[in-house]
CSV table of C-alpha atoms in Angstrom, one decimal:
chain,number,residue,atom,x,y,z
A,1,MET,CA,-14.1,-31.0,55.1
A,2,THR,CA,-11.3,-31.9,52.7
A,3,ILE,CA,-12.7,-30.0,49.8
A,4,ILE,CA,-13.7,-27.0,51.9
A,5,SER,CA,-10.2,-26.9,53.4
A,6,ILE,CA,-8.7,-26.7,49.9
A,7,LEU,CA,-11.0,-23.9,48.7
A,8,ILE,CA,-10.5,-21.9,51.9
A,9,ALA,CA,-6.7,-22.3,52.0
A,10,PHE,CA,-6.2,-21.4,48.3
A,11,THR,CA,-8.5,-18.4,48.7
A,12,LEU,CA,-6.6,-17.1,51.7
A,13,SER,CA,-3.3,-17.7,50.0
A,14,HIS,CA,-4.4,-15.7,47.0
A,15,PHE,CA,-6.0,-12.7,48.8
A,16,ILE,CA,-3.7,-12.5,51.8
A,17,ARG,CA,-0.2,-12.4,50.2
A,18,GLU,CA,1.5,-11.9,53.6
A,19,LEU,CA,0.8,-15.6,54.3
A,20,ARG,CA,3.7,-16.4,51.9
A,21,HIS,CA,6.1,-15.4,54.7
A,22,LEU,CA,5.0,-18.4,56.7
A,23,ARG,CA,6.4,-20.7,54.0
A,24,ARG,CA,9.9,-21.1,55.4
A,25,PHE,CA,11.7,-24.4,55.2
A,26,ASP,CA,15.1,-23.6,56.7
A,27,TRP,CA,14.4,-26.3,59.2
A,28,VAL,CA,14.6,-28.9,56.4
A,29,THR,CA,18.3,-28.2,55.9
A,30,SER,CA,19.1,-28.4,59.6
A,31,PHE,CA,16.9,-31.5,60.0
A,32,THR,CA,18.4,-33.5,57.1
A,33,LYS,CA,22.0,-32.6,57.9
A,34,HIS,CA,21.6,-33.4,61.6
A,35,CYS,CA,20.0,-36.7,60.8
A,36,ASN,CA,22.8,-37.6,58.3
A,37,ASP,CA,25.5,-36.6,60.8
A,38,MET,CA,24.0,-38.4,63.8
A,39,LEU,CA,22.7,-41.6,62.1
A,40,LYS,CA,25.0,-42.1,59.2
A,41,SER,CA,26.4,-45.3,60.9
A,42,VAL,CA,22.9,-46.9,60.9
A,43,PRO,CA,22.8,-49.8,58.3
A,44,GLY,CA,21.3,-48.6,55.0
A,45,TRP,CA,21.1,-45.0,56.2
A,46,SER,CA,22.5,-43.6,52.9
A,47,GLY,CA,19.8,-45.5,51.1
A,48,PRO,CA,16.3,-46.8,52.1
A,49,THR,CA,16.6,-46.4,55.9
A,50,GLY,CA,17.6,-42.7,55.7
A,51,PHE,CA,15.0,-42.1,53.0
A,52,LEU,CA,12.2,-43.5,55.2
A,53,VAL,CA,13.3,-41.8,58.4
A,54,ILE,CA,13.8,-38.3,56.8
A,55,LEU,CA,10.5,-38.6,55.2
A,56,GLY,CA,8.7,-40.3,58.0
A,57,LEU,CA,9.6,-38.1,61.0
A,58,PRO,CA,8.0,-34.9,59.8
A,59,LEU,CA,4.8,-36.9,58.9
A,60,LEU,CA,4.9,-38.4,62.4
A,61,ALA,CA,5.2,-35.0,64.0
A,62,ALA,CA,2.2,-33.8,61.9
A,63,PHE,CA,0.2,-36.8,63.1
A,64,PHE,CA,0.9,-36.0,66.8
A,65,ILE,CA,0.0,-32.3,66.3
A,66,ASN,CA,-3.2,-33.3,64.4
A,67,SER,CA,-4.1,-35.8,67.2
A,68,LEU,CA,-3.5,-33.2,69.9
A,69,LEU,CA,-5.6,-30.6,68.1
A,70,PHE,CA,-8.4,-33.2,67.6
A,71,SER,CA,-8.3,-34.1,71.3
A,72,ALA,CA,-8.5,-30.5,72.3
A,73,PHE,CA,-10.9,-29.0,69.8
A,74,GLY,CA,-12.4,-31.9,67.9
A,75,LEU,CA,-13.1,-31.7,64.2
A,76,ILE,CA,-12.6,-27.9,64.3
A,77,GLY,CA,-9.0,-28.4,65.4
A,78,GLU,CA,-8.4,-30.9,62.5
A,79,PHE,CA,-10.0,-28.5,60.0
A,80,LEU,CA,-7.9,-25.5,61.1
A,81,PHE,CA,-4.7,-27.5,61.0
A,82,ALA,CA,-5.5,-28.8,57.5
A,83,ILE,CA,-5.9,-25.2,56.3
A,84,ILE,CA,-2.6,-24.2,58.0
A,85,VAL,CA,-0.8,-27.2,56.4
A,86,LEU,CA,-2.2,-26.3,52.9
A,87,ILE,CA,-1.2,-22.6,53.2
A,88,TYR,CA,2.2,-23.7,54.3
A,89,THR,CA,2.7,-26.3,51.5
A,90,PHE,CA,1.4,-24.1,48.7
A,91,GLY,CA,4.4,-22.4,47.1
A,92,PRO,CA,7.1,-21.8,48.2
A,93,ARG,CA,6.3,-18.7,46.2
A,94,ASP,CA,3.0,-17.6,44.6
A,95,LEU,CA,3.2,-18.4,40.9
A,96,ASP,CA,0.9,-15.7,39.8
A,97,VAL,CA,3.1,-13.1,41.6
A,98,ASP,CA,6.2,-14.4,39.8
A,99,VAL,CA,4.4,-14.2,36.5
A,100,ARG,CA,3.1,-10.7,37.3
A,101,SER,CA,6.6,-9.6,38.1
A,102,VAL,CA,7.7,-10.5,34.6
A,103,ILE,CA,4.8,-8.9,32.8
A,104,ARG,CA,4.7,-5.7,34.8
A,105,ALA,CA,8.5,-5.1,35.1
A,106,GLU,CA,9.4,-1.4,34.6
A,107,ASN,CA,12.5,-2.0,32.6
A,108,ASP,CA,14.4,-4.7,30.7
A,109,GLU,CA,16.8,-5.4,33.5
A,110,GLU,CA,14.1,-5.9,36.0
A,111,GLN,CA,12.1,-8.0,33.6
A,112,MET,CA,15.2,-10.2,32.9
A,113,GLU,CA,15.7,-10.8,36.6
A,114,ALA,CA,12.1,-11.7,37.1
A,115,LEU,CA,12.1,-14.1,34.1
A,116,GLU,CA,15.3,-15.8,35.5
A,117,THR,CA,13.5,-16.3,38.8
A,118,LEU,CA,10.5,-17.8,37.0
A,119,LEU,CA,12.6,-20.1,34.8
A,120,GLY,CA,14.9,-21.0,37.7
A,121,GLY,CA,17.9,-20.3,35.5
A,122,PRO,CA,19.3,-18.3,32.6
A,123,VAL,CA,17.0,-17.1,29.9
A,124,PRO,CA,17.5,-18.6,26.4
A,125,GLU,CA,18.6,-16.1,23.8
A,126,GLU,CA,16.4,-17.3,20.9
A,127,ASP,CA,12.8,-16.2,21.1
A,128,ALA,CA,11.3,-19.6,20.3
A,129,ALA,CA,13.4,-21.3,23.0
A,130,CYS,CA,12.6,-18.6,25.5
A,131,GLN,CA,8.8,-18.9,24.8
A,132,ALA,CA,9.0,-22.7,25.2
A,133,ALA,CA,11.0,-22.4,28.4
A,134,ALA,CA,8.5,-19.9,29.8
A,135,ILE,CA,5.5,-22.2,29.0
A,136,ASP,CA,7.3,-25.1,30.6
A,137,ALA,CA,8.2,-23.1,33.7
A,138,VAL,CA,4.6,-21.8,34.2
A,139,PHE,CA,3.1,-25.3,34.0
A,140,SER,CA,5.8,-27.1,35.9
A,141,ASN,CA,5.6,-24.6,38.7
A,142,ALA,CA,1.8,-24.8,38.7
A,143,LEU,CA,2.1,-28.6,39.1
A,144,GLN,CA,4.6,-28.4,41.9
A,145,ARG,CA,3.2,-25.4,43.8
A,146,TRP,CA,-0.5,-25.9,43.4
A,147,PHE,CA,-1.9,-28.9,41.6
A,148,GLY,CA,0.3,-31.5,43.3
A,149,ILE,CA,-0.5,-30.2,46.7
A,150,ILE,CA,-4.3,-30.1,46.0
A,151,PHE,CA,-4.4,-33.6,44.5
A,152,TRP,CA,-2.4,-35.4,47.3
A,153,PHE,CA,-4.2,-33.5,50.0
A,154,ALA,CA,-7.5,-34.7,48.5
A,155,VAL,CA,-6.2,-38.2,48.4
A,156,LEU,CA,-4.2,-38.5,51.6
A,157,GLY,CA,-5.1,-35.4,53.6
A,158,ILE,CA,-2.4,-33.3,55.4
A,159,TYR,CA,0.0,-36.2,55.1
A,160,GLY,CA,-0.3,-36.2,51.3
A,161,ALA,CA,0.4,-32.5,51.1
A,162,LEU,CA,3.4,-32.7,53.5
A,163,LEU,CA,4.7,-35.7,51.7
A,164,TYR,CA,4.6,-34.1,48.3
A,165,ARG,CA,6.0,-30.7,49.5
A,166,LEU,CA,8.8,-32.3,51.6
A,167,ALA,CA,9.9,-34.6,48.7
A,168,SER,CA,9.8,-31.7,46.3
A,169,TRP,CA,12.0,-29.5,48.6
A,170,LEU,CA,14.5,-32.2,49.1
A,171,ILE,CA,15.3,-32.7,45.4
A,172,ASP,CA,15.4,-28.9,44.7
A,173,GLY,CA,18.3,-27.7,46.8
A,174,ASP,CA,21.4,-28.6,48.9
A,175,PHE,CA,20.1,-30.4,52.0
A,176,GLY,CA,23.1,-32.6,52.6
A,177,LEU,CA,21.5,-35.7,51.3
A,178,PHE,CA,23.4,-38.8,50.2
A,179,ASP,CA,23.2,-39.5,46.5
A,180,GLU,CA,21.1,-42.6,46.9
A,181,GLN,CA,18.7,-40.8,49.2
A,182,LYS,CA,18.3,-37.9,46.7
A,183,ASP,CA,17.8,-40.4,43.9
A,184,ARG,CA,15.0,-42.1,45.9
A,185,PHE,CA,13.3,-38.7,46.6
A,186,THR,CA,13.6,-37.9,42.9
A,187,ARG,CA,11.9,-41.1,41.9
A,188,LEU,CA,9.2,-40.5,44.6
A,189,VAL,CA,8.4,-37.0,43.2
A,190,LYS,CA,8.2,-38.4,39.7
A,191,LEU,CA,5.7,-41.0,40.9
A,192,LEU,CA,3.7,-38.4,42.8
A,193,ASP,CA,3.7,-36.1,39.8
A,194,TRP,CA,2.5,-38.7,37.3
A,195,PRO,CA,-1.3,-38.7,38.1
A,196,VAL,CA,-1.3,-35.0,38.7
A,197,ALA,CA,0.3,-34.2,35.3
A,198,HIS,CA,-2.3,-36.3,33.5
A,199,LEU,CA,-5.1,-34.6,35.3
A,200,ILE,CA,-3.6,-31.2,34.4
A,201,THR,CA,-3.5,-32.3,30.8
A,202,LEU,CA,-7.1,-33.4,30.9
A,203,SER,CA,-8.2,-30.1,32.5
A,204,LEU,CA,-6.3,-28.2,29.9
A,205,ALA,CA,-8.1,-30.1,27.2
A,206,ILE,CA,-11.4,-29.4,28.8
A,207,ALA,CA,-10.6,-25.7,29.2
A,208,THR,CA,-9.3,-25.2,25.7
A,209,ASP,CA,-9.3,-27.5,22.6
A,210,PHE,CA,-9.7,-31.2,23.5
A,211,ASP,CA,-8.7,-32.5,20.1
A,212,SER,CA,-5.5,-30.4,19.9
A,213,VAL,CA,-4.4,-31.5,23.4
A,214,TYR,CA,-5.2,-35.1,22.7
A,215,ARG,CA,-3.2,-35.1,19.5
A,216,ALA,CA,-0.2,-33.5,21.1
A,217,TRP,CA,-0.4,-35.9,24.0
A,218,LYS,CA,-0.6,-38.9,21.6
A,219,LYS,CA,2.1,-37.6,19.3
A,220,TYR,CA,4.5,-37.2,22.2
A,221,HIS,CA,4.0,-40.8,23.3
A,222,ASP,CA,4.2,-42.1,19.8
A,223,GLU,CA,7.5,-40.2,19.0
A,224,SER,CA,9.2,-40.6,22.4
A,225,GLY,CA,8.4,-44.3,22.8
A,226,ASN,CA,7.4,-43.7,26.4
A,227,GLY,CA,4.7,-45.9,27.8
A,228,LEU,CA,1.6,-44.5,29.5
A,229,PHE,CA,2.8,-45.3,33.0
A,230,GLU,CA,6.4,-44.0,32.6
A,231,SER,CA,7.1,-41.2,35.0
A,232,ASN,CA,7.7,-38.3,32.7
A,233,ASN,CA,5.8,-35.1,32.6
A,234,GLN,CA,6.9,-34.0,29.2
A,235,PHE,CA,3.5,-35.0,27.7
A,236,MET,CA,1.9,-32.3,29.8
A,237,LEU,CA,4.5,-29.6,28.8
A,238,THR,CA,4.2,-30.7,25.1
A,239,SER,CA,0.4,-30.3,25.3
A,240,ALA,CA,0.7,-26.9,26.9
A,241,ARG,CA,3.2,-25.7,24.3
A,242,THR,CA,1.0,-26.9,21.5
A,243,ILE,CA,-2.0,-24.9,22.8
A,244,VAL,CA,-0.1,-21.7,23.5
A,245,MET,CA,2.4,-21.6,20.6
A,246,THR,CA,-0.1,-22.6,17.9
A,247,GLY,CA,-2.8,-20.3,19.2
A,248,HIS,CA,-5.5,-22.9,19.6
A,249,ALA,CA,-6.8,-20.9,22.6
A,250,GLU,CA,-7.4,-17.7,20.6
A,251,ASN,CA,-10.8,-18.7,19.5
A,252,ASP,CA,-12.2,-18.7,23.0
A,253,GLY,CA,-11.9,-15.1,24.0
A,254,TYR,CA,-8.2,-14.9,24.5
A,255,ALA,CA,-7.0,-13.7,21.1
A,256,ASP,CA,-5.8,-10.4,22.6
A,257,GLN,CA,-3.4,-12.4,24.9
A,258,LEU,CA,-1.3,-13.4,21.8
A,259,GLN,CA,0.0,-9.9,21.2
A,260,GLY,CA,3.3,-8.6,22.6
A,261,PRO,CA,6.5,-10.1,24.0
A,262,MET,CA,5.0,-11.3,27.3
A,263,ALA,CA,2.0,-12.9,25.6
A,264,THR,CA,3.3,-16.4,26.0
A,265,ILE,CA,3.7,-16.1,29.7
A,266,LYS,CA,0.4,-14.3,30.1
A,267,LEU,CA,-1.6,-16.8,28.1
A,268,SER,CA,0.2,-19.7,29.9
A,269,MET,CA,-0.9,-18.3,33.3
A,270,ASP,CA,-4.4,-17.7,32.0
A,271,LEU,CA,-4.6,-21.4,31.0
A,272,VAL,CA,-3.3,-22.4,34.4
A,273,TRP,CA,-6.1,-20.4,36.0
A,274,ARG,CA,-8.7,-22.0,33.7
A,275,SER,CA,-7.4,-25.5,34.5
A,276,LEU,CA,-7.7,-24.6,38.2
A,277,GLY,CA,-11.3,-23.6,37.4
A,278,VAL,CA,-11.9,-27.1,36.0
A,279,TRP,CA,-10.5,-28.6,39.2
A,280,ALA,CA,-12.5,-26.3,41.4
A,281,THR,CA,-15.7,-27.3,39.5
A,282,ALA,CA,-14.8,-31.0,39.9
A,283,LEU,CA,-14.3,-30.4,43.7
A,284,ALA,CA,-17.5,-28.5,44.0
A,285,ILE,CA,-19.4,-31.4,42.3
A,286,LEU,CA,-17.8,-33.9,44.7
A,287,LEU,CA,-18.8,-31.7,47.6
A,288,LEU,CA,-22.3,-31.5,46.4
A,289,VAL,CA,-22.5,-35.3,45.9
A,290,ASN,CA,-21.1,-35.8,49.4
A,291,VAL,CA,-23.7,-33.4,50.9
A,292,ILE,CA,-26.5,-35.1,49.0
A,293,ALA,CA,-25.2,-38.5,50.1
């Protein structure tokens, strides 16, 4: 059921774009600010207590809804709720739509606005810096919007998807959190990202040039001095930049992607799709093994 839910939810999100309007998280702002206003006198609220309550209450609500649907409709209710949760937690925007907005912009001003949206900030003036920032943005957003949700849903079900999305939201905006609370959420996201980033790097290696990705991954760790288990996703971004900027992917049918000013973004998105293809293949194999078993 888990694997089928992922495939159905991702397919629906991709082909029915109107579903993105369901991804509203205005309630998070009201929820966190209300909790901090009402419970700030609770011992440890600005630290671990508040962190656990703010994170735990939405998960508890999801548990009750899931239990209610299971009681009313059985496994079908759980299955449908899982699909709804996945569709809701993918995003908050569709990465391929953001990339397409940059590539297909009708004028320079529109393209600059779309690029700023993709990068989440100002566009670097130098071409090399702009290309590197674009690659980082595509792969970072792919991790946060798609891969992270898929992985943690596969591991922990709807609670994993909600945990990852809620933590990601809380560190990416003004939600009235205390500094210690936000620091704990930041560390949690880094911890949740770590296995996902490694699997993205592995899938990128499988989908392109394994030796080039491995050398870039190893070079980063050797030069930075970061250990294997340190929570830092730069090894993934370094590997992605190496594949895109050096043209190692051009020998596998994508040489035409390397022409033109938007080539870096276009190729990066193509590589994300191919990495997703690797994940989908792995999920299909797991499904087949489960059916056979």
